mmCIF file of C-alpha atoms and ligand atoms in Angstrom:
data_model
loop_
_atom_site.group_PDB
_atom_site.id
_atom_site.type_symbol
_atom_site.label_atom_id
_atom_site.label_comp_id
_atom_site.label_asym_id
_atom_site.label_seq_id
_atom_site.Cartn_x
_atom_site.Cartn_y
_atom_site.Cartn_z
ATOM 1 C CA MET T 1356 147.087 104.638 -143.638
ATOM 2 C CA ASN T 1357 149.025 102.643 -141.086
ATOM 3 C CA ILE T 1358 147.098 101.374 -138.059
ATOM 4 C CA LYS T 1359 148.444 99.591 -135.000
ATOM 5 C CA VAL T 1360 146.019 98.027 -132.551
ATOM 6 C CA LEU T 1361 147.336 97.394 -129.037
ATOM 7 C CA THR T 1362 145.292 94.482 -127.735
ATOM 8 C CA LEU T 1363 145.255 91.294 -125.652
ATOM 9 C CA PHE T 1364 143.380 89.532 -128.484
ATOM 10 C CA PRO T 1365 145.292 90.155 -131.722
ATOM 11 C CA GLU T 1366 143.611 87.249 -133.526
ATOM 12 C CA MET T 1367 140.227 88.936 -133.078
ATOM 13 C CA ILE T 1368 141.445 91.997 -134.984
ATOM 14 C CA GLU T 1369 143.395 90.117 -137.649
ATOM 15 C CA ASN T 1370 140.627 87.604 -138.424
ATOM 16 C CA THR T 1371 137.925 90.217 -138.744
ATOM 17 C CA LEU T 1372 139.659 93.028 -140.590
ATOM 18 C CA SER T 1373 141.378 90.747 -143.107
ATOM 19 C CA VAL T 1374 138.068 90.115 -144.938
ATOM 20 C CA SER T 1375 135.501 92.221 -146.843
ATOM 21 C CA MET T 1376 136.184 95.929 -147.546
ATOM 22 C CA THR T 1377 139.019 96.358 -145.042
ATOM 23 C CA GLY T 1378 140.608 93.129 -146.329
ATOM 24 C CA ARG T 1379 140.516 94.480 -149.870
ATOM 25 C CA ALA T 1380 141.939 97.829 -148.744
ATOM 26 C CA ILE T 1381 144.826 95.922 -147.116
ATOM 27 C CA GLU T 1382 145.397 93.861 -150.286
ATOM 28 C CA LYS T 1383 145.431 97.023 -152.388
ATOM 29 C CA GLY T 1384 148.041 98.561 -150.062
ATOM 30 C CA LEU T 1385 145.733 101.413 -149.024
ATOM 31 C CA LEU T 1386 145.596 100.272 -145.432
ATOM 32 C CA GLU T 1387 148.051 98.486 -143.178
ATOM 33 C CA ILE T 1388 146.804 97.014 -139.908
ATOM 34 C CA GLU T 1389 148.972 95.348 -137.305
ATOM 35 C CA ALA T 1390 147.571 93.894 -134.102
ATOM 36 C CA VAL T 1391 150.200 94.142 -131.366
ATOM 37 C CA ASN T 1392 149.875 91.785 -128.415
ATOM 38 C CA ILE T 1393 150.277 93.774 -125.203
ATOM 39 C CA ARG T 1394 151.120 90.515 -123.411
ATOM 40 C CA ASP T 1395 154.379 90.365 -125.401
ATOM 41 C CA TYR T 1396 155.430 93.406 -123.357
ATOM 42 C CA ALA T 1397 154.600 91.946 -119.932
ATOM 43 C CA PHE T 1398 157.524 92.389 -117.560
ATOM 44 C CA ASN T 1399 157.031 89.383 -115.266
ATOM 45 C CA LYS T 1400 157.687 85.717 -115.859
ATOM 46 C CA HIS T 1401 153.975 84.804 -115.829
ATOM 47 C CA HIS T 1402 153.283 87.282 -118.638
ATOM 48 C CA SER T 1403 150.430 88.757 -116.616
ATOM 49 C CA VAL T 1404 149.291 92.247 -117.599
ATOM 50 C CA ASP T 1405 146.637 92.937 -114.952
ATOM 51 C CA ASP T 1406 146.525 93.620 -111.235
ATOM 52 C CA TYR T 1407 144.114 94.619 -108.443
ATOM 53 C CA PRO T 1408 142.953 98.247 -108.301
ATOM 54 C CA TYR T 1409 144.294 100.410 -105.453
ATOM 55 C CA GLY T 1410 141.427 101.335 -103.152
ATOM 56 C CA GLY T 1411 139.641 98.056 -103.790
ATOM 57 C CA GLY T 1412 136.695 97.340 -106.033
ATOM 58 C CA ALA T 1413 135.596 94.674 -108.430
ATOM 59 C CA GLY T 1414 137.849 93.118 -111.045
ATOM 60 C CA MET T 1415 141.331 93.671 -112.323
ATOM 61 C CA LEU T 1416 142.988 96.576 -114.123
ATOM 62 C CA MET T 1417 145.360 96.490 -117.075
ATOM 63 C CA GLN T 1418 148.730 97.711 -115.824
ATOM 64 C CA ALA T 1419 150.428 100.773 -117.256
ATOM 65 C CA GLU T 1420 153.880 99.420 -118.122
ATOM 66 C CA PRO T 1421 153.074 96.669 -120.691
ATOM 67 C CA ILE T 1422 150.785 99.092 -122.526
ATOM 68 C CA TYR T 1423 153.439 101.804 -122.439
ATOM 69 C CA GLN T 1424 156.131 99.453 -123.745
ATOM 70 C CA ALA T 1425 153.862 98.234 -126.583
ATOM 71 C CA TYR T 1426 153.101 101.874 -127.472
ATOM 72 C CA ALA T 1427 156.795 102.848 -127.333
ATOM 73 C CA ALA T 1428 157.763 99.944 -129.605
ATOM 74 C CA VAL T 1429 155.280 100.900 -132.333
ATOM 75 C CA SER T 1430 155.434 104.691 -132.070
ATOM 76 C CA GLU T 1431 159.235 104.920 -132.237
ATOM 77 C CA LYS T 1432 159.008 103.728 -135.851
ATOM 78 C CA MET T 1433 156.636 106.562 -136.767
ATOM 79 C CA GLU T 1434 157.986 109.864 -138.033
ATOM 80 C CA LYS T 1435 155.716 112.061 -135.965
ATOM 81 C CA LYS T 1436 153.957 111.437 -132.653
ATOM 82 C CA PRO T 1437 150.811 109.497 -133.616
ATOM 83 C CA ARG T 1438 147.270 109.995 -132.388
ATOM 84 C CA VAL T 1439 146.369 107.283 -129.907
ATOM 85 C CA VAL T 1440 142.692 106.375 -129.605
ATOM 86 C CA PHE T 1441 141.637 104.680 -126.376
ATOM 87 C CA LEU T 1442 138.294 102.875 -126.605
ATOM 88 C CA ALA T 1443 136.226 103.354 -123.464
ATOM 89 C CA PRO T 1444 132.547 103.860 -122.607
ATOM 90 C CA HIS T 1445 133.318 107.247 -120.982
ATOM 91 C CA GLY T 1446 134.835 108.721 -124.159
ATOM 92 C CA GLU T 1447 133.342 111.126 -126.695
ATOM 93 C CA THR T 1448 130.764 109.378 -128.880
ATOM 94 C CA PHE T 1449 132.128 108.207 -132.227
ATOM 95 C CA SER T 1450 130.576 109.890 -135.265
ATOM 96 C CA GLN T 1451 130.888 110.165 -139.023
ATOM 97 C CA ASP T 1452 132.706 113.503 -138.546
ATOM 98 C CA LYS T 1453 135.253 111.828 -136.250
ATOM 99 C CA ALA T 1454 135.728 109.047 -138.844
ATOM 100 C CA ILE T 1455 136.483 111.659 -141.530
ATOM 101 C CA GLU T 1456 138.846 113.553 -139.199
ATOM 102 C CA LEU T 1457 140.812 110.408 -138.279
ATOM 103 C CA SER T 1458 140.916 109.171 -141.906
ATOM 104 C CA LYS T 1459 143.309 112.076 -142.633
ATOM 105 C CA GLU T 1460 145.986 110.735 -140.257
ATOM 106 C CA GLU T 1461 148.907 108.813 -141.728
ATOM 107 C CA ASN T 1462 149.396 106.716 -138.567
ATOM 108 C CA LEU T 1463 146.891 105.760 -135.894
ATOM 109 C CA ILE T 1464 147.219 103.672 -132.748
ATOM 110 C CA PHE T 1465 144.176 102.096 -131.079
ATOM 111 C CA LEU T 1466 144.405 100.989 -127.456
ATOM 112 C CA CYS T 1467 141.893 98.295 -126.488
ATOM 113 C CA GLY T 1468 141.162 98.011 -122.792
ATOM 114 C CA HIS T 1469 139.983 94.859 -121.021
ATOM 115 C CA TYR T 1470 139.125 93.624 -117.561
ATOM 116 C CA GLU T 1471 137.704 96.476 -115.494
ATOM 117 C CA GLY T 1472 139.781 99.196 -117.127
ATOM 118 C CA VAL T 1473 143.265 100.559 -117.583
ATOM 119 C CA ASP T 1474 145.617 102.289 -115.126
ATOM 120 C CA GLU T 1475 144.752 105.969 -115.689
ATOM 121 C CA ARG T 1476 148.406 107.077 -115.699
ATOM 122 C CA VAL T 1477 149.178 105.405 -119.021
ATOM 123 C CA VAL T 1478 146.043 106.945 -120.515
ATOM 124 C CA GLU T 1479 147.286 110.384 -119.418
ATOM 125 C CA GLU T 1480 150.736 109.638 -120.798
ATOM 126 C CA ILE T 1481 149.964 108.366 -124.308
ATOM 127 C CA VAL T 1482 146.294 108.805 -125.277
ATOM 128 C CA THR T 1483 145.145 111.705 -127.468
ATOM 129 C CA ASP T 1484 141.486 110.680 -128.038
ATOM 130 C CA VAL T 1485 139.129 108.729 -125.753
ATOM 131 C CA VAL T 1486 136.251 107.391 -127.840
ATOM 132 C CA SER T 1487 133.078 105.408 -127.104
ATOM 133 C CA ILE T 1488 130.920 103.770 -129.760
ATOM 134 C CA GLY T 1489 127.715 104.187 -127.737
ATOM 135 C CA ASP T 1490 126.085 104.164 -124.351
ATOM 136 C CA TYR T 1491 126.536 100.515 -123.464
ATOM 137 C CA VAL T 1492 129.411 98.592 -121.948
ATOM 138 C CA LEU T 1493 131.260 95.910 -123.905
ATOM 139 C CA THR T 1494 133.773 93.429 -122.519
ATOM 140 C CA GLY T 1495 136.681 95.035 -124.344
ATOM 141 C CA GLY T 1496 137.815 97.657 -126.809
ATOM 142 C CA GLU T 1497 138.419 95.303 -129.756
ATOM 143 C CA LEU T 1498 134.924 95.470 -131.272
ATOM 144 C CA PRO T 1499 134.761 99.275 -130.889
ATOM 145 C CA ALA T 1500 138.238 99.592 -132.484
ATOM 146 C CA MET T 1501 137.079 97.482 -135.425
ATOM 147 C CA VAL T 1502 133.888 99.508 -135.776
ATOM 148 C CA MET T 1503 135.988 102.667 -135.927
ATOM 149 C CA ILE T 1504 138.542 101.223 -138.359
ATOM 150 C CA ASP T 1505 135.758 100.058 -140.687
ATOM 151 C CA ALA T 1506 134.101 103.492 -140.659
ATOM 152 C CA ILE T 1507 137.445 105.318 -141.116
ATOM 153 C CA SER T 1508 138.594 103.077 -143.972
ATOM 154 C CA ARG T 1509 135.560 104.065 -146.077
ATOM 155 C CA PHE T 1510 137.058 107.553 -146.339
ATOM 156 C CA LEU T 1511 140.482 106.444 -147.567
ATOM 157 C CA PRO T 1512 140.854 107.283 -151.271
ATOM 158 C CA GLY T 1513 140.400 104.135 -153.395
ATOM 159 C CA VAL T 1514 138.691 101.980 -150.764
ATOM 160 C CA LEU T 1515 135.115 102.370 -152.036
ATOM 161 C CA HIS T 1516 134.318 101.754 -155.710
ATOM 162 C CA ASN T 1517 132.445 105.007 -155.856
ATOM 163 C CA GLU T 1518 134.411 107.609 -153.882
ATOM 164 C CA ASP T 1519 131.364 109.813 -153.517
ATOM 165 C CA SER T 1520 129.277 107.201 -151.762
ATOM 166 C CA ALA T 1521 131.130 107.595 -148.464
ATOM 167 C CA TYR T 1522 130.051 111.226 -148.478
ATOM 168 C CA THR T 1523 126.431 110.682 -149.588
ATOM 169 C CA ASP T 1524 125.591 108.136 -146.898
ATOM 170 C CA SER T 1525 123.540 108.688 -143.795
ATOM 171 C CA PHE T 1526 124.745 111.470 -141.442
ATOM 172 C CA GLN T 1527 126.349 113.494 -144.229
ATOM 173 C CA GLY T 1528 124.820 116.977 -144.030
ATOM 174 C CA SER T 1529 123.027 115.780 -140.877
ATOM 175 C CA LEU T 1530 120.416 113.807 -142.845
ATOM 176 C CA LEU T 1531 119.896 110.046 -143.017
ATOM 177 C CA GLU T 1532 120.184 108.302 -146.357
ATOM 178 C CA TYR T 1533 117.037 107.915 -148.501
ATOM 179 C CA PRO T 1534 115.515 104.434 -149.057
ATOM 180 C CA GLN T 1535 116.918 102.434 -151.989
ATOM 181 C CA TYR T 1536 115.413 99.764 -154.262
ATOM 182 C CA SER T 1537 116.751 97.213 -156.744
ATOM 183 C CA ARG T 1538 115.234 94.569 -159.061
ATOM 184 C CA PRO T 1539 112.563 93.220 -159.314
ATOM 185 C CA GLU T 1540 110.209 96.164 -159.852
ATOM 186 C CA THR T 1541 107.498 94.393 -157.849
ATOM 187 C CA TRP T 1542 108.301 92.223 -154.834
ATOM 188 C CA HIS T 1543 105.675 90.803 -152.414
ATOM 189 C CA ASP T 1544 103.145 93.139 -154.104
ATOM 190 C CA LYS T 1545 105.342 96.123 -153.247
ATOM 191 C CA LYS T 1546 106.244 98.366 -156.178
ATOM 192 C CA VAL T 1547 109.385 100.447 -156.548
ATOM 193 C CA PRO T 1548 108.386 104.157 -156.358
ATOM 194 C CA ALA T 1549 107.505 105.142 -159.959
ATOM 195 C CA ILE T 1550 109.703 108.259 -159.946
ATOM 196 C CA LEU T 1551 112.827 106.079 -159.654
ATOM 197 C CA LEU T 1552 111.944 104.382 -162.953
ATOM 198 C CA SER T 1553 111.231 107.670 -164.753
ATOM 199 C CA GLY T 1554 114.792 108.403 -165.880
ATOM 200 C CA ASN T 1555 114.283 112.029 -164.781
ATOM 201 C CA HIS T 1556 117.404 112.637 -162.667
ATOM 202 C CA ALA T 1557 116.290 115.996 -161.312
ATOM 203 C CA LYS T 1558 113.000 114.487 -160.110
ATOM 204 C CA VAL T 1559 114.835 111.487 -158.650
ATOM 205 C CA ASP T 1560 117.187 113.819 -156.722
ATOM 206 C CA GLU T 1561 114.215 115.829 -155.457
ATOM 207 C CA TRP T 1562 112.441 112.639 -154.329
ATOM 208 C CA ARG T 1563 115.566 111.364 -152.580
ATOM 209 C CA ARG T 1564 116.121 114.624 -150.746
ATOM 210 C CA LEU T 1565 112.497 114.602 -149.560
ATOM 211 C CA ARG T 1566 112.808 110.992 -148.392
ATOM 212 C CA SER T 1567 116.016 111.802 -146.509
ATOM 213 C CA VAL T 1568 114.278 114.645 -144.713
ATOM 214 C CA ILE T 1569 111.235 112.481 -143.855
ATOM 215 C CA ARG T 1570 113.376 109.581 -142.642
ATOM 216 C CA THR T 1571 115.493 111.880 -140.461
ATOM 217 C CA ALA T 1572 112.407 113.539 -138.947
ATOM 218 C CA LYS T 1573 110.907 110.122 -138.176
ATOM 219 C CA PHE T 1574 113.949 108.255 -136.862
ATOM 220 C CA ARG T 1575 116.491 110.866 -135.728
ATOM 221 C CA PRO T 1576 114.764 114.221 -135.145
ATOM 222 C CA ASP T 1577 117.784 115.206 -133.002
ATOM 223 C CA LEU T 1578 119.841 115.503 -136.211
ATOM 224 C CA LEU T 1579 117.504 118.101 -137.747
ATOM 225 C CA LYS T 1580 118.906 121.011 -135.741
ATOM 226 C CA ASN T 1581 122.148 120.808 -137.726
ATOM 227 C CA ALA T 1582 120.548 120.102 -141.110
ATOM 228 C CA ASP T 1583 120.376 122.779 -143.772
ATOM 229 C CA LEU T 1584 116.621 122.730 -144.549
ATOM 230 C CA THR T 1585 114.415 124.911 -146.773
ATOM 231 C CA THR T 1586 111.352 126.587 -145.237
ATOM 232 C CA GLU T 1587 109.076 123.945 -146.812
ATOM 233 C CA GLU T 1588 111.251 121.130 -145.478
ATOM 234 C CA LYS T 1589 111.152 122.661 -142.001
ATOM 235 C CA GLU T 1590 107.354 122.818 -142.159
ATOM 236 C CA LEU T 1591 107.186 119.206 -143.314
ATOM 237 C CA CYS T 1592 109.398 118.122 -140.419
ATOM 238 C CA LYS T 1593 107.232 120.012 -137.966
ATOM 239 C CA LYS T 1594 104.170 118.174 -139.336
ATOM 240 C CA ILE T 1595 105.909 114.807 -138.977
ATOM 241 C CA LEU T 1596 107.044 115.581 -135.436
ATOM 242 C CA ASP T 1597 103.564 116.856 -134.413
ATOM 243 C CA ASP T 1598 101.763 113.862 -135.888
ATOM 244 C CA GLU T 1599 102.762 110.459 -134.522
ATOM 245 C CA ASP T 1600 100.670 108.686 -137.191
ATOM 246 C CA PHE T 1601 102.150 110.646 -140.090
ATOM 247 C CA VAL T 1602 102.270 108.572 -143.271
ATOM 248 C CA CYS T 1603 103.771 109.818 -146.487
HETATM 249 N N1 ADE S 2294 134.755 99.431 -124.151
HETATM 250 C C1 ADE S 2294 133.708 98.914 -123.497
HETATM 251 N N2 ADE S 2294 132.557 99.456 -123.899
HETATM 252 C C2 ADE S 2294 132.876 100.375 -124.861
HETATM 253 C C3 ADE S 2294 132.130 101.264 -125.664
HETATM 254 N N3 ADE S 2294 130.803 101.354 -125.570
HETATM 255 N N4 ADE S 2294 132.790 102.040 -126.537
HETATM 256 C C4 ADE S 2294 134.138 101.970 -126.619
HETATM 257 N N5 ADE S 2294 134.888 101.154 -125.882
HETATM 258 C C5 ADE S 2294 134.280 100.356 -125.007
#
């Protein structure tokens, strides 16, 4: 996958994504990420890229032309018109499903806004997806773009050691992931659930499924409406939701 990030802070993107999982994906040639400095496309001698909003109001807006020129420079090298994701608090909320959908694209462009926003005309002209990472306002689109790129990269073949794990994590099938334990068997007087030491894979799977259902009912009951639950699981969820002090 080839990703271009249009930003005023390219070093933020390069420094962060060049390490850990995304860094390894880049080294392995599975992912290519280029941060493109929008300021390089400024059309005045001061290299400014912002201006006052028409109609008044607080702060400055990113102007349309430098963004458009940066987009034109990167997209003209792509075979087909790429999807362009604009990060903004008013966009659709990012999700695991959106990460999977975008992971299938060969090329992606992320547009990171700053100041008080971006001239709407360039958004209309080039953007295909407006995405928010949650109901809070950040100072720019760089962190949201990196959150999205991290989540998307987990679905690129070869990025994770165990391909399946991307698909068994929380949110897959609308359930959260079950709790996990590693050595030692006892830590701070807390024992690892005995079933996980039994070697009985069918029982372990059953236990994990149950724990996923319980965790989802406790922490994210809103997800249950899309989960494929058995009658017993539905009854269990109802009990958990009816009883604030439910312990299992
Ligand atoms: N830019 C500022 N806040 C944002 C958010 N919550 N999601 C995406 N982009 C943003």
